[in-house]
């Protein structure tokens, strides 16, 4: 991995998979990309994740009663209590955001939600919440803006990606260790 040049420009939204991967490469981030058939749910993805190293995520695109948008990213095995979550993240009552809003703000379709889509939130409309246990793990696995692939990234590389975007995030303890099924070990 090479050190990123500080002058790496953030591409203008909407950024697609090729644009994202080019941006990661320009930052010196060498993730492993695995292609697979389209998956719209965690259940559909499970059979493909066995060979992909890292903690695999479940991504919740939410809107609170005040209109604030949230992207909550947790290990796929984590159960999220939507009634308790607002208190945990400093929000009001939460509901799922519409697919049209998701596409407008993060440039992805339902089934392709990923924290890597923060590259498309140029207006800073979405608050990012990352599970604290997940963020303590060495490798993370996310869709690269489409649900036909998964990219496995080092934790430090993912943090560098967000930092280069100027993206802040909250790391919140949403329940400790979600269990042994949450992570696929590196080969």
Short mmCIF file of C-alpha atoms in Angstrom, two decimals:
data_model
loop_
_atom_site.label_atom_id
_atom_site.label_comp_id
_atom_site.label_asym_id
_atom_site.label_seq_id
_atom_site.Cartn_x
_atom_site.Cartn_y
_atom_site.Cartn_z
CA UNK A 1 0.00 0.00 0.00
CA UNK A 2 1.31 3.42 -0.87
CA UNK A 3 0.82 6.63 1.04
CA UNK A 4 -1.99 8.73 -0.38
CA UNK A 5 -1.21 12.02 -2.00
CA UNK A 6 -2.93 14.81 -0.04
CA UNK A 7 -4.11 16.35 -3.32
CA UNK A 8 -6.35 13.40 -4.22
CA UNK A 9 -9.60 15.06 -5.27
CA UNK A 10 -12.94 13.70 -4.17
CA UNK A 11 -14.93 12.89 -7.32
CA UNK A 12 -18.16 14.81 -7.89
CA UNK A 13 -21.34 12.84 -7.18
CA UNK A 14 -22.87 10.68 -8.34
CA UNK A 15 -19.91 8.35 -8.01
CA UNK A 16 -20.38 4.78 -9.30
CA UNK A 17 -18.44 1.61 -8.49
CA UNK A 18 -15.65 2.35 -10.99
CA UNK A 19 -15.29 5.89 -9.65
CA UNK A 20 -15.19 4.64 -6.06
CA UNK A 21 -12.58 2.00 -6.84
CA UNK A 22 -10.45 4.57 -8.69
CA UNK A 23 -10.70 6.91 -5.70
CA UNK A 24 -9.64 4.15 -3.29
CA UNK A 25 -6.70 3.32 -5.54
CA UNK A 26 -5.68 7.00 -5.71
CA UNK A 27 -5.70 7.04 -1.89
CA UNK A 28 -3.40 4.02 -1.86
CA UNK A 29 -6.13 1.76 -0.47
CA UNK A 30 -5.84 -1.76 -1.83
CA UNK A 31 -9.01 -3.60 -0.93
CA UNK A 32 -9.84 -7.09 -2.17
CA UNK A 33 -12.92 -7.10 -4.41
CA UNK A 34 -15.08 -10.20 -4.75
CA UNK A 35 -17.84 -10.40 -7.35
CA UNK A 36 -21.01 -12.40 -6.78
CA UNK A 37 -24.60 -12.52 -8.04
CA UNK A 38 -26.80 -9.57 -6.97
CA UNK A 39 -27.88 -9.79 -3.33
CA UNK A 40 -30.59 -7.61 -1.83
CA UNK A 41 -30.61 -8.93 1.73
CA UNK A 42 -28.15 -10.29 4.27
CA UNK A 43 -29.83 -13.69 3.93
CA UNK A 44 -29.11 -13.75 0.18
CA UNK A 45 -25.51 -12.65 0.75
CA UNK A 46 -24.57 -15.22 3.41
CA UNK A 47 -23.67 -17.96 0.93
CA UNK A 48 -21.25 -15.64 -0.88
CA UNK A 49 -19.61 -14.14 2.21
CA UNK A 50 -17.91 -17.34 3.43
CA UNK A 51 -14.84 -16.69 1.24
CA UNK A 52 -14.67 -12.93 1.86
CA UNK A 53 -12.53 -11.82 4.82
CA UNK A 54 -13.79 -9.22 7.27
CA UNK A 55 -16.80 -8.20 9.30
CA UNK A 56 -19.78 -8.07 6.96
CA UNK A 57 -22.18 -5.23 7.54
CA UNK A 58 -25.88 -4.59 7.74
CA UNK A 59 -26.60 -0.98 6.74
CA UNK A 60 -29.70 0.88 7.87
CA UNK A 61 -30.68 4.09 6.06
CA UNK A 62 -32.90 5.93 8.52
CA UNK A 63 -34.69 9.24 8.92
CA UNK A 64 -35.61 10.72 12.28
CA UNK A 65 -38.71 12.67 13.29
CA UNK A 66 -36.82 15.94 12.71
CA UNK A 67 -35.85 14.99 9.15
CA UNK A 68 -32.19 14.15 9.90
CA UNK A 69 -30.85 11.27 7.80
CA UNK A 70 -28.75 8.52 9.38
CA UNK A 71 -26.71 5.60 8.07
CA UNK A 72 -26.25 3.05 10.84
CA UNK A 73 -23.70 0.32 10.05
CA UNK A 74 -23.53 -2.78 12.23
CA UNK A 75 -22.22 -6.36 11.90
CA UNK A 76 -24.78 -8.33 9.93
CA UNK A 77 -25.62 -10.58 12.89
CA UNK A 78 -26.40 -7.64 15.20
CA UNK A 79 -30.03 -7.09 16.13
CA UNK A 80 -30.85 -3.39 16.19
CA UNK A 81 -33.64 -2.15 18.45
CA UNK A 82 -35.11 0.78 16.50
CA UNK A 83 -36.95 1.97 19.62
CA UNK A 84 -33.73 2.16 21.69
CA UNK A 85 -31.47 3.36 18.85
CA UNK A 86 -32.52 7.04 18.92
CA UNK A 87 -31.43 7.30 22.56
CA UNK A 88 -28.12 5.57 21.75
CA UNK A 89 -27.25 7.94 18.90
CA UNK A 90 -28.80 11.19 20.14
CA UNK A 91 -31.73 11.26 17.76
CA UNK A 92 -35.49 11.34 17.68
CA UNK A 93 -37.87 8.55 16.61
CA UNK A 94 -36.43 6.71 13.59
CA UNK A 95 -37.98 5.12 10.54
CA UNK A 96 -36.49 3.69 7.36
CA UNK A 97 -35.72 6.21 4.64
CA UNK A 98 -37.42 5.83 1.26
CA UNK A 99 -35.51 4.21 -1.59
CA UNK A 100 -35.87 7.34 -3.70
CA UNK A 101 -34.29 9.44 -0.93
CA UNK A 102 -31.49 6.88 -0.56
CA UNK A 103 -30.73 7.11 -4.26
CA UNK A 104 -30.93 10.92 -4.24
CA UNK A 105 -28.59 11.40 -1.27
CA UNK A 106 -26.20 8.42 -1.36
CA UNK A 107 -26.47 7.41 -5.01
CA UNK A 108 -27.28 3.76 -4.31
CA UNK A 109 -30.34 1.57 -4.61
CA UNK A 110 -31.89 -0.46 -1.78
CA UNK A 111 -29.86 -3.65 -1.41
CA UNK A 112 -26.63 -1.78 -2.21
CA UNK A 113 -26.46 0.41 0.90
CA UNK A 114 -22.91 0.82 2.18
CA UNK A 115 -20.88 3.30 4.20
CA UNK A 116 -18.71 3.69 1.08
CA UNK A 117 -21.71 5.58 -0.37
CA UNK A 118 -20.78 8.49 1.90
CA UNK A 119 -18.62 9.52 -1.07
CA UNK A 120 -21.89 10.68 -2.67
CA UNK A 121 -23.07 12.75 0.33
CA UNK A 122 -21.36 15.95 -0.80
CA UNK A 123 -23.95 18.07 1.04
CA UNK A 124 -23.36 16.31 4.38
CA UNK A 125 -27.00 15.35 4.83
CA UNK A 126 -26.33 11.94 6.42
CA UNK A 127 -24.95 11.29 9.90
CA UNK A 128 -22.86 8.11 9.96
CA UNK A 129 -23.04 5.75 12.95
CA UNK A 130 -20.62 2.81 13.09
CA UNK A 131 -20.88 -0.08 15.53
CA UNK A 132 -17.99 0.18 18.03
CA UNK A 133 -17.31 -3.58 18.10
CA UNK A 134 -17.16 -3.68 14.30
CA UNK A 135 -14.77 -0.72 14.21
CA UNK A 136 -12.37 -2.57 16.53
CA UNK A 137 -11.97 -5.42 14.02
CA UNK A 138 -9.03 -5.58 11.56
CA UNK A 139 -11.02 -6.06 8.33
CA UNK A 140 -14.39 -4.80 7.16
CA UNK A 141 -16.45 -5.89 4.15
CA UNK A 142 -18.90 -3.65 2.27
CA UNK A 143 -20.61 -3.40 -1.11
CA UNK A 144 -18.75 -1.02 -3.46
CA UNK A 145 -21.94 0.98 -4.29
CA UNK A 146 -23.60 -2.01 -5.96
CA UNK A 147 -24.79 -5.36 -4.68
CA UNK A 148 -22.90 -7.51 -7.20
CA UNK A 149 -19.62 -7.30 -5.31
CA UNK A 150 -18.10 -6.97 -1.86
CA UNK A 151 -14.84 -5.21 -1.08
CA UNK A 152 -12.76 -6.23 1.96
CA UNK A 153 -10.81 -3.32 3.46
CA UNK A 154 -8.42 -2.94 6.34
CA UNK A 155 -9.95 -0.99 9.22
CA UNK A 156 -7.29 1.73 9.00
CA UNK A 157 -7.93 2.08 5.26
CA UNK A 158 -11.67 2.50 5.83
CA UNK A 159 -11.00 5.18 8.44
CA UNK A 160 -8.61 6.92 6.04
CA UNK A 161 -11.27 6.86 3.32
CA UNK A 162 -13.82 8.54 5.61
CA UNK A 163 -11.28 11.05 6.91
CA UNK A 164 -10.22 12.03 3.38
CA UNK A 165 -13.89 12.68 2.57
CA UNK A 166 -14.05 14.99 5.59
CA UNK A 167 -16.71 12.64 6.95
CA UNK A 168 -17.26 12.52 10.69
CA UNK A 169 -18.84 9.52 12.35
CA UNK A 170 -19.97 8.22 15.71
CA UNK A 171 -18.75 4.90 17.04
CA UNK A 172 -21.50 3.59 19.28
CA UNK A 173 -21.61 0.45 21.42
CA UNK A 174 -24.74 -1.18 20.10
CA UNK A 175 -24.44 -4.39 22.08
CA UNK A 176 -20.93 -5.83 22.37
CA UNK A 177 -19.70 -8.86 20.45
CA UNK A 178 -22.43 -10.01 18.03
CA UNK A 179 -21.06 -13.56 17.89
CA UNK A 180 -18.69 -15.72 15.87
CA UNK A 181 -20.77 -15.60 12.69
CA UNK A 182 -20.14 -11.87 12.21
CA UNK A 183 -16.63 -12.14 10.83
CA UNK A 184 -15.08 -14.16 8.04
CA UNK A 185 -11.39 -14.72 8.82
CA UNK A 186 -8.70 -13.61 6.40
CA UNK A 187 -7.38 -16.53 4.31
#
